[in-house]
Amino acid sequence: MRSRLTALAGAVAIAASVLSPAAARAQGPERPTRVLILILDQLRPDTIERYDMDNVAALIEEGVNFPRAIVGHMAAETVISHNVITSGLFPGHMGWSNEAHRDVAGVLGAPGEMYVTSSMSCAQFQALIEAGAYPKLQDFLDAEFGEGSRFVSIAQKRTAACTAGHTSSAADGTPTDPDDVILQIRGRSAPVSCDGQPGWRVPENGNAPNPVPAYFDLATTCSRWWTWQAANAYGTGEILPGRIYNLDGNRFVPGFDPAHLGGDVWSADAAITVIENDPTWRGMLVSLGGIDKLGHMWGPEDSVTGPPGSEEEMRHLPFIARTADRQVGRILAALEAAGLRDETLVVLTADHAAQTGKRFHGRFDTFTVGSNINACDPATGTSSFALRSDCNWYYGRDADEAYLDPSPAIAQLRDALTPPGGTTNLRFSYQDSHVAVWLHDASLARKREAAAAVLRLPGVIASYYLDEDADDYVLHGTNRMTGAERRWFEGHAEALVDTMAAPYGPDVVGLLKDETTYGVMGDHGGHQRLVQRIPMVFSWPGLQPRAMRQEIRLVDVLPTILGVMGIPFDPASFDGTAVPLPRR
């Protein structure tokens, strides 16, 4: 048991008198004693019907459904939302708040250094979470069910598995509870070829140095858990718009080898293996990343099907969405077969949605791949892992990479912040369905100057700058909006932008019009309704199926889970709110 959980004992005493009515009714045996969170990365509500996702639809029908659920924070990214879900905190309170991070406190290295969070390691996320010293879902489960309980985080993405799975260390420096498992498909390079092909990966426990549980049988060469992640792009390396963020083996798609299916099938198989072999698990988060990858490549409304069993079918969203839906059905069936459904609260939601870039301000061109470490640096070449998407999304230098081949719009911003004969004040920018800017000189005057320059960028409808206390954003100005854009902006924009406010957050933020992107064809991150609106359902036999009217956010998920499970907590420790759920 982590010694830091003594802090939770105080929360138990405080919370005994402040539990929500739903939590009070859930005391005793009439409550779930396990929780399974299913995240379908980039799932929009309309995706469910568009691609006949019948298992997801059935779960929504039988649970407490929130048709007005939203992400509720910015940046609306995988690397942000998975930690919001398991911490109940807004990004501005959890240690990082965007795809780029200014390490003001020097947690990761030299104070003030820039990092791309999607490139960070599990150990780096662990360090940021530890510095925040806040409890997460797994801490509450340990406090309630004992130190032998296990939390399992499974994903194709490190940014999902590690941010959801890590929590703070004990005072003696012991890592995250050694019983916990953080499993992601990429792992390490396989020591040998498999089936006569190089380029295989073997999963590792991101909760280092603890091993992957033995029931995964990683000791066997070419076991089921090895996945082929070589350069096979399934033809996407030649087709626009997908080629700027093309496939890379079987990380996000299942592939054609029945002994080594990847993508969402791999993640579902891992979850089912835990359910069937490990009675100690009390919490599990499974993040299915296929929809997000294909949605980025073609846009979230992709309709190309392709002949059954073909590469064309596999590289498009209709097949991958239905694949994800089948995995939801398989996981729920495994719960039922193991006799665990009656004791498991199932939460299904998305980390964000997405919008199609009908107005796209990135670049589609390709470039020569070089051998040096820098990405997107035309002066020195580009590395083998750099895609045009990286060069569209990022501009600037971080701790170990350079992104210096921007789109025309971001080149315009760089030049606008460059005095005659001087160097640009644009230190780093990230842009997808919003624009986030970090400055060298972040004085109030320079932030206002940058906010004015951002407001002049194509597609920008509003710009903000971080106030002097770094605890909220100040609206600099707006541009013309449609009626629908104006209504959503007035109801949500300020609150969403403010969730990023922190010394490590962006100095300036630009909000974009609907159906406008800077990075890839399908993108997210911003305030737009299409990006923010997500499905959310809580399902357990003790809950009364109902469609709820109120808006719920991802930050509300953790306190709501604790309320249903009857686990005491101090409401003041969360930015989110426990939403009472109707019981039978």
Coordinates of C-alpha atoms in Angstrom, one line a residue:
M1 CA 0.0 0.0 0.0
R2 CA 1.4 3.4 -0.8
S3 CA 2.0 5.5 2.3
R4 CA 0.5 8.5 0.5
L5 CA -2.9 6.9 0.8
T6 CA -2.9 8.0 4.4
A7 CA -4.1 11.3 2.9
L8 CA -7.1 9.4 1.6
A9 CA -8.0 8.3 5.1
G10 CA -8.7 11.9 5.9
A11 CA -10.9 12.2 2.8
V12 CA -12.9 9.2 4.1
A13 CA -13.7 11.1 7.3
I14 CA -14.5 14.3 5.5
A15 CA -16.5 12.6 2.8
A16 CA -18.7 10.4 5.0
S17 CA -21.0 13.4 5.5
V18 CA -20.9 14.7 2.0
L19 CA -21.5 11.7 -0.3
S20 CA -24.1 12.3 -2.9
P21 CA -27.5 10.7 -2.4
A22 CA -26.6 8.1 -5.1
A23 CA -23.4 7.2 -3.2
A24 CA -25.2 6.9 0.1
R25 CA -27.7 4.5 -1.4
A26 CA -24.9 2.5 -2.9
Q27 CA -23.3 1.5 0.5
G28 CA -23.1 -2.1 1.4
P29 CA -23.4 -5.1 -0.9
E30 CA -25.7 -3.3 -3.3
R31 CA -23.0 -1.6 -5.2
P32 CA -20.5 -2.4 -7.9
T33 CA -17.1 -3.5 -6.6
R34 CA -15.3 -3.2 -9.9
V35 CA -15.1 -0.6 -12.6
L36 CA -14.3 -1.0 -16.3
I37 CA -13.8 2.2 -18.4
L38 CA -14.0 1.7 -22.1
I39 CA -12.6 4.7 -24.1
L40 CA -13.2 4.7 -27.8
D41 CA -10.7 7.3 -29.0
Q42 CA -12.3 10.0 -31.2
L43 CA -15.8 8.5 -31.0
R44 CA -18.5 11.0 -32.0
P45 CA -22.2 10.3 -31.1
D46 CA -23.1 10.2 -34.8
T47 CA -20.3 7.7 -35.5
I48 CA -22.3 5.0 -33.6
E49 CA -25.2 5.1 -36.0
R50 CA -23.2 5.9 -39.1
Y51 CA -21.1 2.7 -38.8
D52 CA -23.8 0.4 -37.3
M53 CA -22.0 0.1 -33.9
D54 CA -24.7 -2.1 -32.5
N55 CA -22.8 -3.2 -29.3
V56 CA -22.1 0.4 -28.3
A57 CA -25.7 1.3 -29.1
A58 CA -27.0 -1.5 -26.9
L59 CA -24.9 -0.5 -24.0
I60 CA -26.1 3.0 -24.2
E61 CA -29.7 1.8 -24.4
E62 CA -29.3 -0.3 -21.2
G63 CA -27.4 2.3 -19.1
V64 CA -27.6 5.8 -17.8
N65 CA -26.9 7.7 -20.9
F66 CA -25.8 11.4 -21.2
P67 CA -26.7 12.6 -24.8
R68 CA -25.4 16.1 -23.9
A69 CA -22.0 14.9 -22.6
I70 CA -18.9 16.9 -23.6
V71 CA -15.2 16.7 -23.2
G72 CA -15.4 19.7 -21.0
H73 CA -11.8 20.8 -21.2
M74 CA -9.0 21.9 -23.6
A75 CA -6.9 20.8 -25.1
A76 CA -9.3 18.0 -26.2
E77 CA -6.5 15.4 -26.7
T78 CA -5.8 11.8 -25.9
V79 CA -2.7 12.8 -23.8
I80 CA -4.9 15.1 -21.7
S81 CA -8.2 13.4 -21.4
H82 CA -7.1 10.0 -20.1
N83 CA -5.6 11.6 -17.0
V84 CA -8.6 13.9 -16.6
I85 CA -10.8 10.9 -16.5
T86 CA -8.8 9.1 -13.8
S87 CA -7.9 12.2 -11.7
G88 CA -11.0 14.3 -11.8
L89 CA -8.8 17.4 -12.4
F90 CA -8.7 19.9 -15.2
P91 CA -5.5 20.1 -17.3
G92 CA -4.4 23.3 -15.6
H93 CA -4.3 21.5 -12.3
M94 CA -2.8 18.1 -13.3
G95 CA 0.7 19.0 -14.5
W96 CA 0.4 19.4 -18.3
S97 CA -2.4 20.9 -20.4
N98 CA -1.6 20.6 -24.1
E99 CA 0.3 18.7 -26.7
A100 CA 3.2 20.9 -25.9
H101 CA 4.4 21.5 -22.3
R102 CA 6.6 24.2 -20.8
D103 CA 8.3 22.5 -17.9
V104 CA 8.4 25.6 -15.7
A105 CA 9.2 23.7 -12.5
G106 CA 12.0 21.6 -14.1
V107 CA 10.4 18.3 -13.3
L108 CA 11.7 16.7 -16.5
G109 CA 14.9 18.6 -17.0
A110 CA 16.1 22.1 -17.2
P111 CA 13.4 24.5 -15.9
G112 CA 11.4 26.1 -18.7
E113 CA 12.3 23.5 -21.4
M114 CA 9.7 22.6 -24.0
Y115 CA 8.4 19.1 -24.5
V116 CA 6.0 17.5 -26.9
T117 CA 3.8 15.4 -24.6
S118 CA 2.8 12.9 -27.3
S119 CA 6.5 12.0 -27.5
M120 CA 7.0 11.7 -23.7
S121 CA 7.8 8.4 -22.0
C122 CA 5.8 6.7 -19.3
A123 CA 8.5 7.7 -16.8
Q124 CA 8.0 11.4 -17.7
F125 CA 4.3 11.2 -17.2
Q126 CA 4.9 9.5 -13.9
A127 CA 7.2 12.3 -12.9
L128 CA 4.6 15.0 -13.7
I129 CA 1.8 13.1 -11.9
E130 CA 4.1 12.5 -8.9
A131 CA 4.9 16.2 -8.8
G132 CA 1.2 17.0 -8.6
A133 CA 0.7 14.6 -5.7
Y134 CA -3.0 14.1 -6.4
P135 CA -4.9 10.8 -5.9
K136 CA -6.3 9.0 -8.8
L137 CA -9.0 6.3 -9.4
Q138 CA -6.5 3.5 -8.5
D139 CA -5.7 5.1 -5.2
F140 CA -9.3 5.2 -4.2
L141 CA -9.7 1.5 -5.2
D142 CA -6.7 0.5 -3.2
A143 CA -8.0 2.4 -0.2
E144 CA -11.4 0.7 -0.5
F145 CA -10.4 -2.8 -1.4
G146 CA -6.9 -3.2 -0.1
E147 CA -3.4 -3.2 -1.5
G148 CA -3.9 -6.5 -3.3
S149 CA -6.3 -4.9 -5.7
R150 CA -5.0 -4.3 -9.2
F151 CA -5.7 -1.4 -11.7
V152 CA -5.0 -2.3 -15.3
S153 CA -4.6 0.3 -18.1
I154 CA -4.5 -1.1 -21.7
A155 CA -4.1 0.9 -24.9
Q156 CA -2.4 1.1 -28.3
K157 CA -1.1 4.5 -27.3
R158 CA 1.4 5.3 -24.7
T159 CA -0.3 8.6 -24.2
A160 CA -3.4 6.8 -23.2
A161 CA -2.1 3.8 -21.2
C162 CA 0.5 5.7 -19.2
T163 CA -1.4 8.9 -18.4
A164 CA -4.4 6.8 -17.2
G165 CA -2.4 4.2 -15.4
H166 CA 0.2 6.2 -13.5
T167 CA -0.3 7.6 -10.1
S168 CA 2.0 9.2 -7.5
S169 CA 4.8 7.3 -5.9
A170 CA 5.1 6.5 -2.2
A171 CA 7.2 8.7 0.0
D172 CA 10.1 6.2 -0.2
G173 CA 10.2 6.5 -4.0
T174 CA 8.5 3.2 -4.7
P175 CA 6.8 3.5 -8.1
T176 CA 3.1 3.2 -8.8
D177 CA 1.5 0.3 -6.9
P178 CA 3.5 -2.8 -8.1
D179 CA 0.3 -4.7 -8.6
D180 CA -0.9 -2.3 -11.2
V181 CA -0.3 -2.9 -14.9
I182 CA 0.2 -0.4 -17.7
L183 CA 0.1 -2.3 -21.0
Q184 CA 0.6 -0.7 -24.4
I185 CA 1.0 -2.4 -27.7
R186 CA 4.3 -0.7 -28.8
G187 CA 6.4 -1.9 -25.9
R188 CA 10.0 -2.7 -27.0
S189 CA 11.5 -4.0 -30.2
A190 CA 11.4 -7.8 -30.4
P191 CA 14.8 -9.5 -30.1
V192 CA 14.3 -11.7 -33.1
S193 CA 12.2 -11.8 -36.3
C194 CA 8.9 -13.6 -36.2
D195 CA 7.3 -15.6 -39.1
G196 CA 10.3 -14.6 -41.3
Q197 CA 9.5 -10.9 -40.9
P198 CA 11.5 -8.2 -39.0
G199 CA 9.8 -5.2 -37.3
W200 CA 8.0 -6.8 -34.3
R201 CA 7.2 -5.3 -31.0
V202 CA 6.7 -6.9 -27.6
P203 CA 4.6 -5.2 -24.9
E204 CA 6.1 -4.0 -21.6
N205 CA 4.6 -3.0 -18.3
G206 CA 4.7 0.8 -18.3
N207 CA 4.7 0.5 -14.5
A208 CA 8.4 -0.2 -14.6
P209 CA 10.3 -2.1 -13.3
N210 CA 7.4 -4.4 -12.6
P211 CA 6.9 -7.2 -15.1
V212 CA 3.9 -7.9 -17.3
P213 CA 1.8 -10.6 -15.4
A214 CA 2.9 -14.1 -16.3
Y215 CA -0.5 -15.1 -17.7
F216 CA 0.4 -13.0 -20.8
D217 CA 3.1 -15.5 -21.6
L218 CA 5.6 -13.0 -23.1
A219 CA 8.4 -15.5 -22.6
T220 CA 7.3 -17.4 -25.7
T221 CA 8.9 -16.3 -28.9
C222 CA 6.3 -15.0 -31.4
S223 CA 3.6 -15.2 -28.8
R224 CA 0.1 -13.9 -29.5
W225 CA 1.1 -10.6 -27.9
W226 CA 3.9 -9.8 -30.4
T227 CA 2.6 -7.4 -33.1
W228 CA 4.0 -6.5 -36.5
Q229 CA 4.7 -2.8 -36.6
A230 CA 7.0 -2.6 -39.5
A231 CA 6.7 0.0 -42.3
N232 CA 3.6 -1.6 -43.9
A233 CA 1.3 1.3 -44.5
Y234 CA -1.5 -0.7 -46.2
G235 CA -1.2 1.6 -49.2
T236 CA -1.8 4.7 -47.2
G237 CA 1.7 6.1 -47.9
E238 CA 0.6 7.0 -51.4
I239 CA -2.9 8.3 -50.9
L240 CA -4.0 11.8 -49.9
P241 CA -5.0 13.0 -47.4
G242 CA -4.1 9.8 -45.4
R243 CA -0.5 9.7 -46.4
I244 CA 0.5 12.7 -44.2
Y245 CA -0.4 10.5 -41.2
N246 CA -0.2 7.0 -42.7
L247 CA -0.5 3.6 -41.0
D248 CA 2.6 1.9 -39.5
G249 CA 1.9 -1.8 -39.4
N250 CA -0.7 -3.3 -37.0
R251 CA -0.6 -0.8 -34.2
F252 CA -4.1 0.6 -35.1
V253 CA -5.5 -2.0 -37.5
P254 CA -5.8 -5.7 -36.9
G255 CA -3.9 -6.8 -40.0
F256 CA -4.4 -10.2 -41.7
D257 CA -2.4 -12.6 -39.5
P258 CA -4.9 -14.4 -37.2
A259 CA -2.2 -15.3 -34.8
H260 CA -1.0 -11.7 -34.3
L261 CA -4.0 -9.5 -34.7
G262 CA -3.2 -5.9 -33.7
G263 CA -5.1 -2.7 -33.3
D264 CA -8.3 -2.7 -31.2
V265 CA -8.4 -6.5 -31.3
W266 CA -5.1 -6.7 -29.5
S267 CA -6.3 -4.3 -26.8
A268 CA -9.6 -6.3 -26.4
D269 CA -7.7 -9.6 -26.2
A270 CA -5.5 -8.1 -23.5
A271 CA -8.5 -7.0 -21.5
I272 CA -10.2 -10.4 -21.8
T273 CA -7.1 -12.1 -20.7
V274 CA -7.1 -10.1 -17.5
I275 CA -10.8 -10.8 -16.9
E276 CA -10.3 -14.5 -17.4
N277 CA -7.1 -14.9 -15.4
D278 CA -6.8 -12.2 -12.8
P279 CA -9.4 -12.1 -10.0
T280 CA -7.5 -9.2 -8.2
W281 CA -8.4 -6.5 -10.7
R282 CA -10.7 -3.9 -9.3
G283 CA -10.3 -1.2 -12.0
M284 CA -9.5 -1.4 -15.7
L285 CA -9.3 1.2 -18.4
V286 CA -9.2 0.0 -22.0
S287 CA -8.6 2.6 -24.7
L288 CA -9.3 1.6 -28.3
G289 CA -7.4 3.8 -30.7
G290 CA -8.3 2.6 -34.2
I291 CA -11.1 5.1 -34.8
D292 CA -8.9 8.0 -33.9
K293 CA -6.1 7.0 -36.3
L294 CA -8.4 6.5 -39.3
G295 CA -10.4 9.5 -38.4
H296 CA -7.3 11.6 -38.5
M297 CA -6.3 10.2 -41.8
W298 CA -9.5 10.7 -43.7
G299 CA -11.8 12.7 -41.5
P300 CA -14.4 11.3 -39.0
E301 CA -17.1 11.0 -41.7
D302 CA -15.0 8.7 -44.0
S303 CA -17.3 6.4 -46.0
V304 CA -14.9 4.3 -48.1
T305 CA -15.5 0.6 -47.6
G306 CA -13.4 -1.4 -50.0
P307 CA -13.8 -5.1 -51.0
P308 CA -14.1 -7.4 -48.0
G309 CA -10.7 -8.7 -46.8
S310 CA -8.8 -6.1 -48.8
E311 CA -6.2 -3.5 -47.7
E312 CA -8.6 -0.9 -48.9
E313 CA -11.2 -2.0 -46.5
M314 CA -8.8 -2.2 -43.6
R315 CA -7.4 1.3 -44.1
H316 CA -10.7 3.1 -43.8
L317 CA -13.0 4.1 -41.0
P318 CA -16.1 2.0 -41.6
F319 CA -14.3 -1.3 -41.1
I320 CA -12.2 0.0 -38.1
A321 CA -15.3 1.5 -36.4
R322 CA -17.1 -1.8 -36.7
T323 CA -14.0 -3.6 -35.5
A324 CA -14.0 -1.4 -32.4
D325 CA -17.7 -2.1 -31.8
R326 CA -17.1 -5.9 -32.0
Q327 CA -14.4 -5.5 -29.3
V328 CA -16.8 -3.8 -27.0
G329 CA -19.1 -6.7 -27.4
R330 CA -16.4 -9.2 -26.8
I331 CA -15.2 -7.5 -23.6
L332 CA -18.7 -7.3 -22.2
A333 CA -19.4 -10.9 -23.1
A334 CA -16.2 -11.9 -21.3
L335 CA -17.4 -10.1 -18.2
E336 CA -20.7 -11.9 -18.4
A337 CA -19.0 -15.3 -18.9
A338 CA -16.7 -14.7 -15.9
G339 CA -19.7 -13.9 -13.7
L340 CA -18.5 -10.4 -13.1
R341 CA -21.1 -8.3 -14.9
D342 CA -23.3 -7.8 -11.8
E343 CA -20.4 -6.4 -9.8
T344 CA -18.9 -4.3 -12.5
L345 CA -19.8 -0.7 -13.3
V346 CA -19.1 -0.2 -17.0
V347 CA -18.4 3.3 -18.3
L348 CA -18.1 3.9 -22.0
T349 CA -17.1 7.3 -23.4
A350 CA -14.6 9.0 -25.7
D351 CA -11.5 11.1 -24.9
H352 CA -12.6 13.6 -27.5
A353 CA -14.5 13.7 -30.8
A354 CA -13.3 15.4 -34.0
Q355 CA -14.2 17.5 -37.0
T356 CA -13.3 17.2 -40.7
G357 CA -11.0 19.9 -42.1
K358 CA -13.2 21.1 -44.9
R359 CA -11.1 24.3 -44.5
F360 CA -7.6 22.8 -44.1
H361 CA -4.6 25.1 -43.4
G362 CA -1.8 22.5 -43.2
R363 CA 0.4 21.1 -46.0
F364 CA 0.0 17.9 -47.9
D365 CA 3.5 17.8 -49.5
T366 CA 6.0 15.1 -48.7
F367 CA 9.7 15.6 -48.0
T368 CA 13.0 13.7 -48.2
V369 CA 13.6 11.6 -45.2
G370 CA 17.1 11.9 -43.7
S371 CA 18.9 10.2 -40.8
N372 CA 19.4 12.8 -38.1
I373 CA 17.3 13.1 -35.0
N374 CA 15.6 16.3 -35.9
A375 CA 12.0 16.2 -37.2
C376 CA 10.7 18.7 -39.7
D377 CA 14.0 20.7 -40.0
P378 CA 14.6 21.4 -43.7
A379 CA 18.1 22.6 -42.8
T380 CA 19.3 19.2 -41.7
G381 CA 16.8 16.7 -43.2
T382 CA 14.1 14.8 -41.4
S383 CA 14.1 11.7 -39.3
S384 CA 12.5 8.4 -40.4
F385 CA 9.7 8.8 -37.9
A386 CA 8.7 12.3 -39.1
L387 CA 5.4 12.6 -41.0
R388 CA 4.0 15.7 -42.6
S389 CA 1.4 15.7 -39.8
D390 CA 4.2 16.4 -37.3
C391 CA 5.4 19.3 -39.3
N392 CA 1.8 20.7 -39.5
W393 CA 1.0 20.2 -35.8
Y394 CA 4.3 21.5 -34.3
Y395 CA 6.5 24.5 -34.8
G396 CA 9.6 25.2 -32.7
R397 CA 12.3 23.4 -30.8
D398 CA 11.6 21.1 -27.8
A399 CA 14.1 19.3 -25.6
D400 CA 15.4 16.9 -28.3
E401 CA 13.7 17.7 -31.6
A402 CA 13.2 20.6 -34.0
Y403 CA 9.9 21.3 -36.0
L404 CA 10.9 24.0 -38.4
D405 CA 9.0 23.3 -41.6
P406 CA 5.7 25.0 -40.9
S407 CA 2.5 25.5 -43.0
P408 CA 2.1 28.9 -44.6
A409 CA -0.2 30.1 -41.8
I410 CA 2.2 29.3 -39.0
A411 CA 5.1 30.8 -41.0
Q412 CA 2.9 33.9 -41.2
L413 CA 2.6 33.8 -37.4
R414 CA 6.3 33.3 -36.9
D415 CA 7.1 36.2 -39.2
A416 CA 4.5 38.5 -37.5
L417 CA 6.3 37.9 -34.2
T418 CA 9.8 38.6 -35.7
P419 CA 11.1 42.2 -35.3
P420 CA 13.1 43.7 -38.1
G421 CA 16.6 42.2 -38.0
G422 CA 15.7 40.1 -35.0
T423 CA 14.6 36.6 -34.1
T424 CA 11.1 35.5 -33.7
N425 CA 9.3 35.6 -30.3
L426 CA 7.4 32.4 -31.3
R427 CA 9.1 29.8 -29.2
F428 CA 6.7 26.9 -29.9
S429 CA 3.2 26.4 -31.3
Y430 CA 0.8 23.5 -31.6
Q431 CA -2.2 23.6 -33.9
D432 CA -5.0 21.2 -34.7
S433 CA -8.6 22.4 -34.3
H434 CA -7.1 25.2 -32.1
V435 CA -3.9 27.1 -32.0
A436 CA -1.7 27.2 -28.9
V437 CA 1.4 29.4 -28.7
W438 CA 4.3 29.7 -26.3
L439 CA 6.5 32.8 -26.4
H440 CA 10.2 33.5 -25.6
D441 CA 9.2 36.9 -24.1
A442 CA 5.8 36.2 -22.3
S443 CA 5.4 39.7 -20.9
L444 CA 1.9 41.0 -21.0
A445 CA 2.6 43.4 -23.9
R446 CA 4.1 40.6 -26.0
K447 CA 1.2 38.2 -25.2
R448 CA -1.2 40.8 -26.4
E449 CA 0.8 41.4 -29.5
A450 CA 0.8 37.6 -30.2
A451 CA -2.9 37.4 -29.5
A452 CA -3.5 40.0 -32.2
A453 CA -1.3 38.1 -34.6
V454 CA -3.1 34.8 -33.9
L455 CA -6.5 36.6 -34.5
R456 CA -5.3 37.4 -38.0
L457 CA -4.6 33.7 -38.9
P458 CA -7.0 32.0 -41.3
G459 CA -10.0 30.4 -39.7
V460 CA -9.4 31.9 -36.2
I461 CA -12.6 33.2 -34.6
A462 CA -11.2 34.3 -31.2
S463 CA -7.9 34.7 -29.5
Y464 CA -7.0 34.7 -25.8
Y465 CA -3.9 35.4 -23.7
L466 CA -2.9 34.0 -20.4
D467 CA -3.4 36.5 -17.5
E468 CA -0.5 37.6 -15.3
D469 CA -1.5 35.1 -12.5
A470 CA -1.6 32.3 -15.1
D471 CA -5.0 31.1 -13.7
D472 CA -7.3 32.1 -16.5
Y473 CA -7.3 33.5 -20.1
V474 CA -8.3 37.0 -21.2
L475 CA -10.3 37.3 -24.5
H476 CA -8.3 39.5 -26.8
G477 CA -10.8 39.7 -29.7
T478 CA -13.2 37.8 -32.0
N479 CA -13.8 37.5 -35.7
R480 CA -17.0 36.8 -37.6
M481 CA -18.9 33.6 -36.7
T482 CA -21.9 31.8 -38.0
G483 CA -25.0 31.8 -35.7
A484 CA -24.3 28.2 -34.6
E485 CA -20.7 29.0 -33.9
R486 CA -21.6 32.1 -31.9
R487 CA -24.1 30.2 -29.8
W488 CA -21.7 27.4 -28.9
F489 CA -18.9 30.0 -28.4
E490 CA -20.9 32.0 -26.0
G491 CA -22.0 29.0 -24.0
H492 CA -18.7 27.1 -23.7
A493 CA -15.6 28.8 -25.1
E494 CA -14.4 30.8 -22.0
A495 CA -14.8 27.9 -19.6
L496 CA -13.1 25.5 -21.9
V497 CA -10.1 27.7 -22.6
D498 CA -9.7 28.4 -18.9
T499 CA -9.2 24.7 -18.1
M500 CA -5.7 25.0 -19.7
A501 CA -4.6 28.0 -17.6
A502 CA -1.3 27.3 -15.8
P503 CA 2.2 28.5 -15.9
Y504 CA 3.0 25.5 -18.1
G505 CA 0.1 26.2 -20.5
P506 CA 0.1 28.2 -23.7
D507 CA 0.6 32.0 -23.5
V508 CA -1.9 32.6 -26.3
V509 CA -4.8 30.5 -27.7
G510 CA -6.6 30.8 -30.9
L511 CA -10.1 29.2 -31.5
L512 CA -11.0 28.0 -35.0
K513 CA -14.1 27.9 -37.0
D514 CA -16.1 24.7 -37.3
E515 CA -14.8 22.2 -39.8
T516 CA -11.4 23.9 -39.8
T517 CA -8.1 22.1 -39.1
Y518 CA -4.4 22.8 -39.2
G519 CA -2.8 19.4 -38.6
V520 CA -4.6 16.6 -40.5
M521 CA -7.9 16.1 -42.3
G522 CA -9.7 14.9 -39.2
D523 CA -8.6 16.8 -36.0
H524 CA -9.6 17.8 -32.5
G525 CA -8.2 19.7 -29.5
G526 CA -10.4 22.8 -29.7
H527 CA -13.7 24.1 -28.4
Q528 CA -15.9 23.2 -31.3
R529 CA -19.2 21.4 -30.7
L530 CA -18.1 18.6 -33.1
V531 CA -14.9 18.1 -31.1
Q532 CA -16.5 18.4 -27.7
R533 CA -19.7 16.4 -28.0
I534 CA -19.0 12.8 -27.0
P535 CA -21.0 9.7 -26.0
M536 CA -21.1 8.8 -22.3
V537 CA -22.9 5.9 -20.5
F538 CA -22.8 4.3 -17.1
S539 CA -24.0 0.8 -17.0
W540 CA -24.5 -1.6 -14.0
P541 CA -27.5 -3.8 -13.2
G542 CA -28.3 -1.7 -10.2
L543 CA -28.8 1.5 -12.3
Q544 CA -32.1 2.5 -13.9
P545 CA -31.6 3.0 -17.7
R546 CA -32.4 6.6 -18.5
A547 CA -31.3 9.4 -20.9
M548 CA -30.2 12.2 -18.6
R549 CA -30.8 15.9 -19.6
Q550 CA -27.8 17.5 -18.0
E551 CA -24.4 18.2 -19.5
I552 CA -21.7 16.0 -18.0
R553 CA -17.9 16.4 -18.6
L554 CA -15.0 14.0 -18.5
V555 CA -13.8 15.6 -15.3
D556 CA -17.0 14.4 -13.7
V557 CA -16.4 10.8 -14.5
L558 CA -14.1 9.9 -11.5
P559 CA -16.3 11.4 -8.8
T560 CA -19.4 9.9 -10.4
I561 CA -17.7 6.5 -10.4
L562 CA -16.8 6.8 -6.7
G563 CA -20.4 7.9 -5.9
V564 CA -21.9 4.9 -7.6
M565 CA -19.4 2.5 -5.9
G566 CA -19.9 4.1 -2.5
I567 CA -16.3 5.0 -2.1
P568 CA -15.8 8.1 0.2
F569 CA -14.1 11.1 -1.2
D570 CA -13.6 14.8 -0.5
P571 CA -15.5 16.7 -3.2
A572 CA -13.0 19.6 -2.8
S573 CA -10.2 17.4 -4.1
F574 CA -11.7 17.3 -7.6
D575 CA -12.6 19.9 -10.3
G576 CA -15.4 17.5 -11.4
T577 CA -18.7 16.8 -9.7
A578 CA -20.3 13.5 -8.8
V579 CA -23.5 13.3 -10.8
P580 CA -26.2 11.2 -9.0
L581 CA -27.3 8.3 -11.2
P582 CA -30.8 6.8 -11.0
R583 CA -31.0 3.4 -9.3
R584 CA -33.5 0.6 -9.7

